Amino acid sequence: MTLAELKQHFITELETIYDKDESEQIFLIYLEDKFGLQYTPHNKVEKLDVIFSDLDKLKSGIPIQHITEKAFFYDDFFFVNQHTLIPRPETEELIEIIKNDYVKNPPSSIIDLGTGSGCIPISLKKIFPNANVSALDVSEKALEVAAINAKNLNTDILLIHQNLLEDFNLDRKFEVIISNPPYIRNLEKEEMHKNVLDFEPHLALFVEDDNALIFYERVIAFAENHLTENGVIYCEINQYLGEETKTLFLTKYKNVQLIKDISGNDRMIKATNN
């Protein structure tokens, strides 16, 4: 079977889940991330038993990143599995904002609350190599993934097993506090793709409809004892709750920015008393 024939087979088999363009993109990612191959239409392909087995997994809705165990994020490949969210492009925008804010005066201390795969703190450690970077998560399995990524990408970050919804004290302060916490309301599940609903950890995704800002309340509570005087909080947020989230942060911070992503959706909060 040629790669051209295999591509068409992928598109046909995946048409009930993805449109043609998505199926083609998944095929190209699969070729490169699984086998290190570029698409050359007339080249013959081997390992068809492995490929067809993986295609069956894709048809069941398993994300391509879980099959290749790779997700590209901010110039690096991160190991991912079912215990962490797959890094999203919108989160790269958050990294870029922080990078630009501190281009002249890098922060000395950073913490990521709810780190998952570790993509945020690891990327920031590479941008700010002299910063002390910490990463917190309630899931031990997620922290295991973050540890693998830190090792693979030669970054030294401190991993902390802790539930953000509980009171705790780390006996230190941070110039930058970041969080991309669970923020999707249960009522929004019907908008989501099967491969997210069925295969990514709900612990990292969803909040109750009547308490949708609980994690932002906890970020604010954490910051009361752990943010330096001139420190800054950055959070990724629910696009439907931008104004509500901004109002919440304004109860404690003088300057709160609601920032849109590249698609024009309310996506990030930046809060400071400066």
Short mmCIF file of C-alpha atoms in Angstrom, two decimals:
data_model
loop_
_atom_site.label_atom_id
_atom_site.label_comp_id
_atom_site.label_asym_id
_atom_site.label_seq_id
_atom_site.Cartn_x
_atom_site.Cartn_y
_atom_site.Cartn_z
CA MET A 1 0.00 0.00 0.00
CA THR A 2 1.31 3.45 -0.89
CA LEU A 3 1.12 6.42 1.43
CA ALA A 4 -1.39 8.03 -0.92
CA GLU A 5 -3.63 4.98 -0.65
CA LEU A 6 -3.18 4.87 3.11
CA LYS A 7 -4.12 8.54 3.42
CA GLN A 8 -7.32 7.98 1.50
CA HIS A 9 -8.08 4.96 3.68
CA PHE A 10 -7.65 7.10 6.81
CA ILE A 11 -9.96 9.79 5.46
CA THR A 12 -12.64 7.24 4.55
CA GLU A 13 -12.44 5.40 7.86
CA LEU A 14 -12.53 8.56 9.97
CA GLU A 15 -15.29 10.37 8.09
CA THR A 16 -17.90 9.59 10.76
CA ILE A 17 -15.82 11.42 13.40
CA TYR A 18 -13.79 14.06 11.57
CA ASP A 19 -14.18 16.08 8.39
CA LYS A 20 -11.81 15.53 5.49
CA ASP A 21 -9.33 18.26 6.43
CA GLU A 22 -9.12 17.08 10.05
CA SER A 23 -8.68 13.46 8.96
CA GLU A 24 -5.88 14.43 6.59
CA GLN A 25 -4.15 16.45 9.31
CA ILE A 26 -4.44 13.55 11.75
CA PHE A 27 -2.90 11.24 9.17
CA LEU A 28 0.07 13.54 8.60
CA ILE A 29 0.64 13.97 12.34
CA TYR A 30 0.42 10.22 12.80
CA LEU A 31 3.00 9.55 10.09
CA GLU A 32 5.50 12.02 11.48
CA ASP A 33 5.03 11.53 15.23
CA LYS A 34 4.67 7.75 15.19
CA PHE A 35 7.15 6.80 12.47
CA GLY A 36 9.15 9.94 11.70
CA LEU A 37 7.89 9.89 8.10
CA GLN A 38 7.05 12.75 5.78
CA TYR A 39 4.20 12.26 3.33
CA THR A 40 5.56 11.08 -0.01
CA PRO A 41 2.53 9.80 -1.97
CA HIS A 42 4.14 6.98 -3.97
CA ASN A 43 6.28 5.56 -1.17
CA LYS A 44 5.26 2.15 0.13
CA VAL A 45 4.30 1.77 3.77
CA GLU A 46 5.14 -1.07 6.15
CA LYS A 47 3.83 -2.08 9.60
CA LEU A 48 0.25 -2.12 8.36
CA ASP A 49 -0.86 -4.27 11.30
CA VAL A 50 0.27 -1.56 13.73
CA ILE A 51 -1.22 1.19 11.57
CA PHE A 52 -4.63 -0.48 11.23
CA SER A 53 -4.70 -1.20 14.96
CA ASP A 54 -4.03 2.49 15.65
CA LEU A 55 -6.66 3.47 13.09
CA ASP A 56 -9.23 1.42 15.00
CA LYS A 57 -8.30 3.39 18.12
CA LEU A 58 -8.74 6.65 16.23
CA LYS A 59 -12.16 5.51 15.03
CA SER A 60 -13.18 4.90 18.64
CA GLY A 61 -12.39 8.55 19.39
CA ILE A 62 -8.99 8.18 21.07
CA PRO A 63 -7.02 11.39 20.37
CA ILE A 64 -4.08 11.10 18.00
CA GLN A 65 -1.81 12.50 20.75
CA HIS A 66 -2.65 9.56 23.01
CA ILE A 67 -1.74 7.12 20.26
CA THR A 68 1.59 8.76 19.44
CA GLU A 69 2.09 9.83 23.09
CA LYS A 70 3.27 13.18 21.76
CA ALA A 71 1.83 16.69 21.71
CA PHE A 72 3.62 19.66 20.16
CA PHE A 73 3.60 22.75 22.36
CA TYR A 74 5.68 25.90 22.18
CA ASP A 75 8.52 24.46 20.08
CA ASP A 76 8.77 21.17 21.97
CA PHE A 77 7.20 17.73 21.96
CA PHE A 78 5.61 16.76 25.28
CA PHE A 79 4.77 13.26 26.41
CA VAL A 80 1.05 12.94 27.10
CA ASN A 81 -1.33 10.21 28.13
CA GLN A 82 -4.86 9.80 29.48
CA HIS A 83 -3.90 11.35 32.84
CA THR A 84 -3.33 14.88 31.51
CA LEU A 85 -4.95 17.32 29.16
CA ILE A 86 -3.50 17.61 25.70
CA PRO A 87 -1.81 21.04 25.50
CA ARG A 88 -3.81 23.58 23.46
CA PRO A 89 -2.66 26.39 21.15
CA GLU A 90 -4.48 28.95 23.31
CA THR A 91 -2.15 28.10 26.16
CA GLU A 92 0.81 28.90 23.92
CA GLU A 93 -0.64 32.40 23.67
CA LEU A 94 -0.57 32.63 27.47
CA ILE A 95 3.12 31.67 27.45
CA GLU A 96 3.83 34.32 24.83
CA ILE A 97 2.12 37.04 26.88
CA ILE A 98 4.21 36.21 29.93
CA LYS A 99 7.37 36.07 27.85
CA ASN A 100 6.71 39.54 26.40
CA ASP A 101 5.78 41.02 29.78
CA TYR A 102 9.10 39.97 31.30
CA VAL A 103 11.46 40.33 28.34
CA LYS A 104 13.49 43.06 30.06
CA ASN A 105 13.25 41.90 33.67
CA PRO A 106 12.79 38.12 33.96
CA PRO A 107 10.92 36.83 37.02
CA SER A 108 12.89 34.99 39.68
CA SER A 109 10.03 32.76 40.86
CA ILE A 110 7.07 31.18 39.08
CA ILE A 111 4.39 28.67 40.06
CA ASP A 112 1.83 26.89 37.89
CA LEU A 113 -1.32 25.78 39.71
CA GLY A 114 -2.81 22.66 38.12
CA THR A 115 0.11 21.79 35.91
CA GLY A 116 -1.03 18.60 34.15
CA SER A 117 1.63 17.64 31.61
CA GLY A 118 3.91 20.41 32.86
CA CYS A 119 3.85 22.20 29.52
CA ILE A 120 3.42 25.66 31.08
CA PRO A 121 6.18 25.60 33.74
CA ILE A 122 8.62 23.69 31.52
CA SER A 123 8.16 26.16 28.66
CA LEU A 124 8.61 29.09 31.04
CA LYS A 125 11.70 27.53 32.59
CA LYS A 126 13.24 27.33 29.12
CA ILE A 127 12.38 30.98 28.51
CA PHE A 128 13.56 32.09 31.97
CA PRO A 129 16.31 29.58 32.85
CA ASN A 130 17.36 31.42 36.02
CA ALA A 131 13.87 31.41 37.53
CA ASN A 132 12.85 29.03 40.29
CA VAL A 133 9.83 27.29 38.77
CA SER A 134 7.30 25.20 40.68
CA ALA A 135 4.32 23.18 39.45
CA LEU A 136 1.40 21.94 41.54
CA ASP A 137 -1.26 19.35 40.80
CA VAL A 138 -3.78 17.24 42.72
CA SER A 139 -3.13 14.22 40.48
CA GLU A 140 -0.09 12.07 41.22
CA LYS A 141 -0.43 10.51 37.75
CA ALA A 142 -0.30 13.96 36.15
CA LEU A 143 2.81 14.83 38.16
CA GLU A 144 4.45 11.63 36.91
CA VAL A 145 3.84 12.85 33.35
CA ALA A 146 5.20 16.29 34.22
CA ALA A 147 8.31 14.69 35.71
CA ILE A 148 8.92 12.72 32.50
CA ASN A 149 8.59 15.89 30.43
CA ALA A 150 10.89 17.87 32.71
CA LYS A 151 13.53 15.16 32.37
CA ASN A 152 13.07 14.76 28.61
CA LEU A 153 13.38 18.50 28.07
CA ASN A 154 16.25 19.01 30.53
CA THR A 155 14.41 21.41 32.81
CA ASP A 156 14.61 21.62 36.57
CA ILE A 157 11.20 22.35 38.08
CA LEU A 158 9.83 21.59 41.53
CA LEU A 159 6.74 19.36 41.45
CA ILE A 160 4.24 19.66 44.30
CA HIS A 161 1.42 17.22 45.04
CA GLN A 162 -1.37 19.35 46.47
CA ASN A 163 -5.08 19.99 46.07
CA LEU A 164 -5.71 23.64 45.23
CA LEU A 165 -9.17 23.37 46.78
CA GLU A 166 -7.59 22.78 50.20
CA ASP A 167 -5.86 25.36 52.39
CA PHE A 168 -2.07 25.02 52.46
CA ASN A 169 1.05 27.15 52.78
CA LEU A 170 4.29 26.74 50.82
CA ASP A 171 6.35 29.15 52.97
CA ARG A 172 7.50 31.10 49.93
CA LYS A 173 6.24 33.74 47.53
CA PHE A 174 6.20 33.97 43.75
CA GLU A 175 6.50 36.83 41.29
CA VAL A 176 4.31 35.01 38.78
CA ILE A 177 1.34 32.77 39.54
CA ILE A 178 -0.21 30.97 36.59
CA SER A 179 -3.18 28.67 36.33
CA ASN A 180 -5.11 26.96 33.57
CA PRO A 181 -7.61 25.29 35.92
CA PRO A 182 -10.79 23.32 35.25
CA TYR A 183 -13.37 25.81 33.99
CA ILE A 184 -15.79 24.07 31.61
CA ARG A 185 -19.31 23.86 32.99
CA ASN A 186 -21.21 20.60 32.73
CA LEU A 187 -23.80 22.39 30.62
CA GLU A 188 -21.13 22.95 27.95
CA LYS A 189 -20.36 19.25 27.48
CA GLU A 190 -22.66 18.98 24.48
CA GLU A 191 -20.38 21.40 22.59
CA MET A 192 -17.35 19.17 23.05
CA HIS A 193 -15.88 16.56 20.77
CA LYS A 194 -16.13 12.89 21.73
CA ASN A 195 -12.34 12.53 21.86
CA VAL A 196 -12.20 15.15 24.63
CA LEU A 197 -15.24 13.97 26.58
CA ASP A 198 -14.36 10.29 26.54
CA PHE A 199 -10.59 10.32 26.75
CA GLU A 200 -9.27 13.41 28.55
CA PRO A 201 -9.43 13.63 32.36
CA HIS A 202 -12.65 15.20 33.58
CA LEU A 203 -10.87 16.20 36.78
CA ALA A 204 -8.85 18.69 34.74
CA LEU A 205 -11.77 19.92 32.63
CA PHE A 206 -15.09 20.35 34.41
CA VAL A 207 -16.67 22.37 37.19
CA GLU A 208 -20.21 22.40 38.51
CA ASP A 209 -22.60 24.77 36.73
CA ASP A 210 -23.45 26.61 39.94
CA ASN A 211 -19.83 27.02 41.08
CA ALA A 212 -17.98 27.64 37.84
CA LEU A 213 -15.38 30.06 39.25
CA ILE A 214 -14.34 27.97 42.23
CA PHE A 215 -10.78 27.45 41.04
CA TYR A 216 -10.26 31.16 40.38
CA GLU A 217 -11.45 31.85 43.91
CA ARG A 218 -8.80 29.40 45.11
CA VAL A 219 -6.10 30.99 42.93
CA ILE A 220 -6.94 34.33 44.56
CA ALA A 221 -6.88 32.74 48.01
CA PHE A 222 -3.48 31.16 47.29
CA ALA A 223 -2.13 34.47 46.00
CA GLU A 224 -3.02 36.27 49.23
CA ASN A 225 -0.12 34.53 50.96
CA HIS A 226 2.07 33.56 48.01
CA LEU A 227 2.19 36.47 45.52
CA THR A 228 4.92 39.07 45.91
CA GLU A 229 3.91 42.70 46.33
CA ASN A 230 4.47 43.51 42.66
CA GLY A 231 3.60 40.05 41.40
CA VAL A 232 1.22 39.13 38.60
CA ILE A 233 -1.44 36.44 38.21
CA TYR A 234 -2.14 34.96 34.77
CA CYS A 235 -5.06 32.60 34.20
CA GLU A 236 -6.66 30.92 31.24
CA ILE A 237 -10.43 31.21 31.53
CA ASN A 238 -13.79 30.08 30.19
CA GLN A 239 -14.57 32.23 27.15
CA TYR A 240 -18.23 32.47 28.20
CA LEU A 241 -17.39 33.77 31.67
CA GLY A 242 -14.87 36.49 30.88
CA GLU A 243 -16.63 39.40 32.52
CA GLU A 244 -17.65 37.33 35.55
CA THR A 245 -14.06 36.18 36.04
CA LYS A 246 -12.74 39.72 35.66
CA THR A 247 -15.25 40.96 38.24
CA LEU A 248 -14.09 38.28 40.66
CA PHE A 249 -10.44 39.34 40.36
CA LEU A 250 -11.37 43.00 40.74
CA THR A 251 -12.53 42.25 44.28
CA LYS A 252 -8.85 41.78 45.22
CA TYR A 253 -6.76 43.44 42.50
CA LYS A 254 -6.67 47.01 41.22
CA ASN A 255 -5.62 46.19 37.67
CA VAL A 256 -7.31 43.31 35.87
CA GLN A 257 -7.09 42.76 32.11
CA LEU A 258 -9.40 40.50 30.15
CA ILE A 259 -7.39 39.31 27.14
CA LYS A 260 -8.75 37.75 23.96
CA ASP A 261 -7.10 34.87 22.12
CA ILE A 262 -6.22 34.80 18.43
CA SER A 263 -9.78 33.71 17.63
CA GLY A 264 -11.26 36.74 19.38
CA ASN A 265 -12.58 34.84 22.40
CA ASP A 266 -12.14 36.02 26.00
CA ARG A 267 -9.39 33.65 27.06
CA MET A 268 -7.03 35.08 29.68
CA ILE A 269 -6.97 37.18 32.83
CA LYS A 270 -4.00 39.19 34.01
CA ALA A 271 -4.28 40.60 37.52
CA THR A 272 -1.93 42.80 39.52
CA ASN A 273 -1.93 45.61 42.07
CA ASN A 274 0.70 47.57 40.14
#
